[in-house]
PDB file of C-alpha atoms in Angstrom:
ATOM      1  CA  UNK W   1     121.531  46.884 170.241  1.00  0.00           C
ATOM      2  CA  UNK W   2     118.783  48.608 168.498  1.00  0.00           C
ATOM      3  CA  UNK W   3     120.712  47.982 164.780  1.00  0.00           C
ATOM      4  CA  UNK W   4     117.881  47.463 162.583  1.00  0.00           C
ATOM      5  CA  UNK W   5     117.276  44.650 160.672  1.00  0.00           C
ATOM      6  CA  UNK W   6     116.208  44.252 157.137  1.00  0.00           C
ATOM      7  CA  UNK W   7     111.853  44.589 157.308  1.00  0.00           C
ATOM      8  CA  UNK W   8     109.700  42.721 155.185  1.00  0.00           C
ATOM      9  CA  UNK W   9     107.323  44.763 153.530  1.00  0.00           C
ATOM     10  CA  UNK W  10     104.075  43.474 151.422  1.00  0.00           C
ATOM     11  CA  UNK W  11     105.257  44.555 147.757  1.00  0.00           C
ATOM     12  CA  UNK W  12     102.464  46.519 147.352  1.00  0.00           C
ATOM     13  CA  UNK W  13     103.176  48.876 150.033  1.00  0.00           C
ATOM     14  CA  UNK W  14     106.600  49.086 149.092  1.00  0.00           C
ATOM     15  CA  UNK W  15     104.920  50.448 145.536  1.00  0.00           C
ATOM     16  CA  UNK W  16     102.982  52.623 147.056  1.00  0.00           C
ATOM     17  CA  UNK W  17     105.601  54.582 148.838  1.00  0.00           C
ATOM     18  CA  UNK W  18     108.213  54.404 146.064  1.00  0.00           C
ATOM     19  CA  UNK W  19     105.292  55.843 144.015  1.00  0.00           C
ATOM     20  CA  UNK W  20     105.758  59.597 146.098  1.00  0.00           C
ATOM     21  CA  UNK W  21     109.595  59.253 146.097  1.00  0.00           C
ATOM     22  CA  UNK W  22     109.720  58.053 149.255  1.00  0.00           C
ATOM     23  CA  UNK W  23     112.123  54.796 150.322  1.00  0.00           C
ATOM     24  CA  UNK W  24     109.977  52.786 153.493  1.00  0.00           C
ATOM     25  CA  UNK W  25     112.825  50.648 154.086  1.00  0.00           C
ATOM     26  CA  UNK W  26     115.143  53.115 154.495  1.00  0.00           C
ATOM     27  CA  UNK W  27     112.742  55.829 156.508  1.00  0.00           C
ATOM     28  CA  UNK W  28     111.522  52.854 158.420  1.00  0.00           C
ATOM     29  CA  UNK W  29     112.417  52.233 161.917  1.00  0.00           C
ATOM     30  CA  UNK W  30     111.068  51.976 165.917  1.00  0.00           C
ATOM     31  CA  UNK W  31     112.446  55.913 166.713  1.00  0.00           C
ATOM     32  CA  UNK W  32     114.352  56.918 168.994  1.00  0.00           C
ATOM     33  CA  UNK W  33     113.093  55.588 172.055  1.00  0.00           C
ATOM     34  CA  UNK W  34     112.303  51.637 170.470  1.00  0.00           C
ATOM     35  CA  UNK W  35     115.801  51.976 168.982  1.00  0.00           C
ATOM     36  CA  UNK W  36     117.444  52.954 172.633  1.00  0.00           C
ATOM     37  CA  UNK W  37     115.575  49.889 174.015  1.00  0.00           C
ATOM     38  CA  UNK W  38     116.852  47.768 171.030  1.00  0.00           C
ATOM     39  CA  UNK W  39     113.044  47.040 168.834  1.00  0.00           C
ATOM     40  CA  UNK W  40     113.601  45.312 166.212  1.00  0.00           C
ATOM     41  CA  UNK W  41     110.925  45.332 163.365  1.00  0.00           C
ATOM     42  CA  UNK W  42     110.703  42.175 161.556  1.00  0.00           C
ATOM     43  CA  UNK W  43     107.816  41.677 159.544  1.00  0.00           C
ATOM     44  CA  UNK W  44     105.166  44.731 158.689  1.00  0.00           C
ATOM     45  CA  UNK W  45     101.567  44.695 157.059  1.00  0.00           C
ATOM     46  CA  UNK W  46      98.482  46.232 158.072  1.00  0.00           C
ATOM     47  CA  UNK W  47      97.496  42.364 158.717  1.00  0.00           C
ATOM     48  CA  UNK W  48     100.454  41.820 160.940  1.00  0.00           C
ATOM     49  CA  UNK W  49     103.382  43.559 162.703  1.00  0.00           C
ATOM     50  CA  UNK W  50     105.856  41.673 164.746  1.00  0.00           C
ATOM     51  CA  UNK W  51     108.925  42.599 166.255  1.00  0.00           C
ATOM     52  CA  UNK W  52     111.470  41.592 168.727  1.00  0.00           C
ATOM     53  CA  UNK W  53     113.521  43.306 171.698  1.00  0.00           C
ATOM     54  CA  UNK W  54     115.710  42.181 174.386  1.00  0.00           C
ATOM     55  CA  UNK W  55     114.430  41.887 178.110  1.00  0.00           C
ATOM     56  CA  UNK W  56     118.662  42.671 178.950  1.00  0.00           C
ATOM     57  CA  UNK W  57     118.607  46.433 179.800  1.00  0.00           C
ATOM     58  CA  UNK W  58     114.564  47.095 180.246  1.00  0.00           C
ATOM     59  CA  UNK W  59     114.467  45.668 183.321  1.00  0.00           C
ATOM     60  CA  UNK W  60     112.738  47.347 186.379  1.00  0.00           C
ATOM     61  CA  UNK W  61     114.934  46.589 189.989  1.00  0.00           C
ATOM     62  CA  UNK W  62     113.820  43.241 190.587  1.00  0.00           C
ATOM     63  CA  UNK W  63     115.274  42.044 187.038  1.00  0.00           C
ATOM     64  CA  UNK W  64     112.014  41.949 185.394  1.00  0.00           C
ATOM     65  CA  UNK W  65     110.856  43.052 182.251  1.00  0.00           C
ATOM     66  CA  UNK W  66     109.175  46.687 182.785  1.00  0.00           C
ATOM     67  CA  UNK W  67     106.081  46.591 181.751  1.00  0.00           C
ATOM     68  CA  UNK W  68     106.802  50.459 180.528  1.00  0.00           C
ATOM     69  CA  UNK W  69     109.336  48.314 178.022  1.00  0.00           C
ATOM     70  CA  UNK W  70     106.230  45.639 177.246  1.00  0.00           C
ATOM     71  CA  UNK W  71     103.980  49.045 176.439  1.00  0.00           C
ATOM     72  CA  UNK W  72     106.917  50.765 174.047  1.00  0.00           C
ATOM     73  CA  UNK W  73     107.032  47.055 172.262  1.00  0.00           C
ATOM     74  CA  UNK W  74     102.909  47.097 172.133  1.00  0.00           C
ATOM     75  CA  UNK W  75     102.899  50.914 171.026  1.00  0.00           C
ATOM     76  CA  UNK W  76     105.357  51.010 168.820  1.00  0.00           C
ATOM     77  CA  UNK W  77     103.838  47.437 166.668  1.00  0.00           C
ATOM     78  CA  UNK W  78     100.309  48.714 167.162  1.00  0.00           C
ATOM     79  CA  UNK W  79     101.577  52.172 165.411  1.00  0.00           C
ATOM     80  CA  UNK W  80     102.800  50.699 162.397  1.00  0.00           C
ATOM     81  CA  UNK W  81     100.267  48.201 161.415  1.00  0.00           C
ATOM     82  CA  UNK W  82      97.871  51.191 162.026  1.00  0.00           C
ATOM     83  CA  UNK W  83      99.759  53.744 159.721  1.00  0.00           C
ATOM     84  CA  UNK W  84     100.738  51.061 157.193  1.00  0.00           C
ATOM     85  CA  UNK W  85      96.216  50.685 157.541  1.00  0.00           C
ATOM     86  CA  UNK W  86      96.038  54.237 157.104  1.00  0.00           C
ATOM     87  CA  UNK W  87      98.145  54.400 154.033  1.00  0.00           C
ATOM     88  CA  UNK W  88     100.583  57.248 153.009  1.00  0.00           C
ATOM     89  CA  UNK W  89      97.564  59.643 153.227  1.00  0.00           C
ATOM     90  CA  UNK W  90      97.834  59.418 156.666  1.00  0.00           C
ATOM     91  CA  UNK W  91      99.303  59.320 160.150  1.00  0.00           C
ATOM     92  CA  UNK W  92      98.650  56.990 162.891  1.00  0.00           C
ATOM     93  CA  UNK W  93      98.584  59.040 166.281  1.00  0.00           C
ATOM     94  CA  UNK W  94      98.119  56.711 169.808  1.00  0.00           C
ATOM     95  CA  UNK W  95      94.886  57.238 171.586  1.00  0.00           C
ATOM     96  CA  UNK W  96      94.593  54.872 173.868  1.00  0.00           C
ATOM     97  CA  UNK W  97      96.571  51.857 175.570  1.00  0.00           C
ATOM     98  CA  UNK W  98      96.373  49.061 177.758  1.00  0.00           C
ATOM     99  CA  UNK W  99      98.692  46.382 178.939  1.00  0.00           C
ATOM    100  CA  UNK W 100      97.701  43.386 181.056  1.00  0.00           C
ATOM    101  CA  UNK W 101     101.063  41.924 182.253  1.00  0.00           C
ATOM    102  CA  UNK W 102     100.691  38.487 182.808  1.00  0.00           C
ATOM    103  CA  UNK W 103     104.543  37.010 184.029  1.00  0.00           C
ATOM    104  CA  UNK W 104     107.504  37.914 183.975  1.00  0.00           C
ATOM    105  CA  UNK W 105     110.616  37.971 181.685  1.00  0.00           C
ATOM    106  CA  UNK W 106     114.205  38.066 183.374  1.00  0.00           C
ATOM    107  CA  UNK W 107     116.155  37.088 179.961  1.00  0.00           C
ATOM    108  CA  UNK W 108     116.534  36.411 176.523  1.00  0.00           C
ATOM    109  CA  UNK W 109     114.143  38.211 173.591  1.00  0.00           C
ATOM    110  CA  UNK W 110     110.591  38.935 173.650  1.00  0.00           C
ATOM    111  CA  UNK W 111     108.495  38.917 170.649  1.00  0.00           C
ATOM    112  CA  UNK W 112     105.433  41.092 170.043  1.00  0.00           C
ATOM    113  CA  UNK W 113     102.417  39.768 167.286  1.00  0.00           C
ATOM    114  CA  UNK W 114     100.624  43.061 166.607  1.00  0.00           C
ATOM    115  CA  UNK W 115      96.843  41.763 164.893  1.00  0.00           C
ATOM    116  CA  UNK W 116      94.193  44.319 164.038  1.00  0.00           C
ATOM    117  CA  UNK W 117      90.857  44.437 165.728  1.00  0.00           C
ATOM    118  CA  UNK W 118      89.354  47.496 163.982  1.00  0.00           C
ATOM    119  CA  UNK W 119      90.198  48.758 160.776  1.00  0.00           C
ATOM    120  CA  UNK W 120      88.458  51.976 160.019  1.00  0.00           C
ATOM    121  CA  UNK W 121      88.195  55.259 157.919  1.00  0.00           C
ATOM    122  CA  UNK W 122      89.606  57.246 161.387  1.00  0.00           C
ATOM    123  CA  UNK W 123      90.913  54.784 164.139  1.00  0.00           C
ATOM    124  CA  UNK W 124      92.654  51.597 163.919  1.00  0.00           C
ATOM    125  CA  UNK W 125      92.497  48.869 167.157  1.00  0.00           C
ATOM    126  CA  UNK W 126      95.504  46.386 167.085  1.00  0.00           C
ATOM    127  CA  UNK W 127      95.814  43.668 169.753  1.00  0.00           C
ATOM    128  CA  UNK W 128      99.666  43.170 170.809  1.00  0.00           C
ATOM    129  CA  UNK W 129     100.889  39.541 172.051  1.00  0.00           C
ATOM    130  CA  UNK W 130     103.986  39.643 173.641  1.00  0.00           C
ATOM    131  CA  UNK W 131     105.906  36.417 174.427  1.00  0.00           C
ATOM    132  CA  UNK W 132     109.239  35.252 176.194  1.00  0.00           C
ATOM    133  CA  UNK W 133     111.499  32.726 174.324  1.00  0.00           C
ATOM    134  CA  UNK W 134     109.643  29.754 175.431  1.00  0.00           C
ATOM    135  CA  UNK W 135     106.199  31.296 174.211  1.00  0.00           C
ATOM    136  CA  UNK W 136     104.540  31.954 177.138  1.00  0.00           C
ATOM    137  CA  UNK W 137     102.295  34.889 176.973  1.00  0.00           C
ATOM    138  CA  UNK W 138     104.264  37.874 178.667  1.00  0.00           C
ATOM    139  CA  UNK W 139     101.574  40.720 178.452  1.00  0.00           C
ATOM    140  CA  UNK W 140      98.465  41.586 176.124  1.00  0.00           C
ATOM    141  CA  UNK W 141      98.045  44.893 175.019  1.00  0.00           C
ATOM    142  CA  UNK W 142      95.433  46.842 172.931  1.00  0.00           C
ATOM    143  CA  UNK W 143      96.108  50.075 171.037  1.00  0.00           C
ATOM    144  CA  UNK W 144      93.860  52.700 169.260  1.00  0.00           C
ATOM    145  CA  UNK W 145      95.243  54.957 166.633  1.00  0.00           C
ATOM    146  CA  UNK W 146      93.538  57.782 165.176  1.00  0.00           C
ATOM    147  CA  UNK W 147      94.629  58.018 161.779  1.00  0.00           C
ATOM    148  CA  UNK W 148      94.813  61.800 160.708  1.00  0.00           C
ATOM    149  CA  UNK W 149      94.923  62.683 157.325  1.00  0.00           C
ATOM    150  CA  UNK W 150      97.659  64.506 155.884  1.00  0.00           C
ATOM    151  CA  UNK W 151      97.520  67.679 153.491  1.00  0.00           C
ATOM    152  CA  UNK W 152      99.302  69.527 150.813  1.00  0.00           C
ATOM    153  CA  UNK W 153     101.577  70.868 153.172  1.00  0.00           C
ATOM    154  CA  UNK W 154     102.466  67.412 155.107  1.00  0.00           C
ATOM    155  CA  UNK W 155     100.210  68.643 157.725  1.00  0.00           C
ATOM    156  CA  UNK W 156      98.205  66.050 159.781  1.00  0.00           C
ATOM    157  CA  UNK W 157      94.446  66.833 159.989  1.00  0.00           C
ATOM    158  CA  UNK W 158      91.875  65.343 161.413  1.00  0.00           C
ATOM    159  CA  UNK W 159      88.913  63.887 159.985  1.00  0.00           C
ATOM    160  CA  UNK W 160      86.547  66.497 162.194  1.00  0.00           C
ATOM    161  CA  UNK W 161      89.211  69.384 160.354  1.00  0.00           C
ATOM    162  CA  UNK W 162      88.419  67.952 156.859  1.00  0.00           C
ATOM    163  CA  UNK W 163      84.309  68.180 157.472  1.00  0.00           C
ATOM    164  CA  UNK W 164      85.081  71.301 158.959  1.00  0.00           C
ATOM    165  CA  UNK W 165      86.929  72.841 155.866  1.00  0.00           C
ATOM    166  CA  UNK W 166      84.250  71.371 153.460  1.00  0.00           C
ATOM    167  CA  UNK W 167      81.631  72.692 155.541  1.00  0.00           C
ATOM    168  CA  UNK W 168      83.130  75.931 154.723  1.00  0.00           C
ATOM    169  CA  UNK W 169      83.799  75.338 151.418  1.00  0.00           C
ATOM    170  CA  UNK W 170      80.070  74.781 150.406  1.00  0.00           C
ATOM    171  CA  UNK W 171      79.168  77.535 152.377  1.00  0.00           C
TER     172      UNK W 171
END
């Protein structure tokens, strides 16, 4: 459980990140927590994350899926379409979540569609669709990312802390 898969990447993001030495596929994954519950990434673009993870050992006491396991599927898709948006320049930081649980799950896999609704220069708005095995619509969710940009140092800043340090730069 949790044994990552092979992801498929859009070539040109694969480019991009081989371009600073760095090897997505192999630096990719769902952490530590998306790993424990057993995410698996499948397919990842800024145009389209989806991923899979089994309803076996995230249930809450009545044998359900928990919807805390439907938001760590919603977060963790939302989170990588928004820093694969943001680029290597920056990092995609959660904002702001919500999950609308529509039915249960008691079995089986459920798959998460993560689709952008915002794209922007600072914040990125995915919409996460998460279904059972029979495709029924488990839960919707909707995340915000603030996409911090990241210096020299491999320090996240903000875009507020980047006005701020050209304000004083011109000064």
């Amino acid at each position: 459980m949790g044994e990552q898969t092979s992801v498929k990447f859009p070539q040109e993001v694969l480019d991009e990140y081989a371009a600073l030495g760095v090897d997505l596929p192999a630096l990719f994954s769902a952490g530590h927590l998306g790993t424990r519950m057993g995410v698996q990434i499948l397919e990842a673009s800024a145009e389209r994350v989806v991923g899979t993870m089994p309803v076996e050992g995230n249930t809450q006491p009545y044998g359900l899926l928990h919807g805390g396991a439907s938001a760590v599927l919603a977060e963790t898709l939302g989170s990588v379409g928004s820093m694969l948006h943001g680029g290597s320049g920056r990092i995609a930081v959660g904002v702001d979540l919500n999950c609308t649980h529509h039915r249960g799950a008691r079995s089986g896999l459920v798959t998460g569609v993560a689709t952008p609704v915002h794209r922007g220069r600072s914040t990125a708005t995915y919409e996460i669709v998460i279904s059972d095995e029979q495709d029924r619509r488990v839960c919707t969710a909707r995340l915000t990312c603030l996409l911090r940009e990241v210096d020299d140092a491999g320090r996240a800043r903000t875009v507020a802390d980047i006005t701020e340090a050209k304000g004083r730069a011109e000064a």
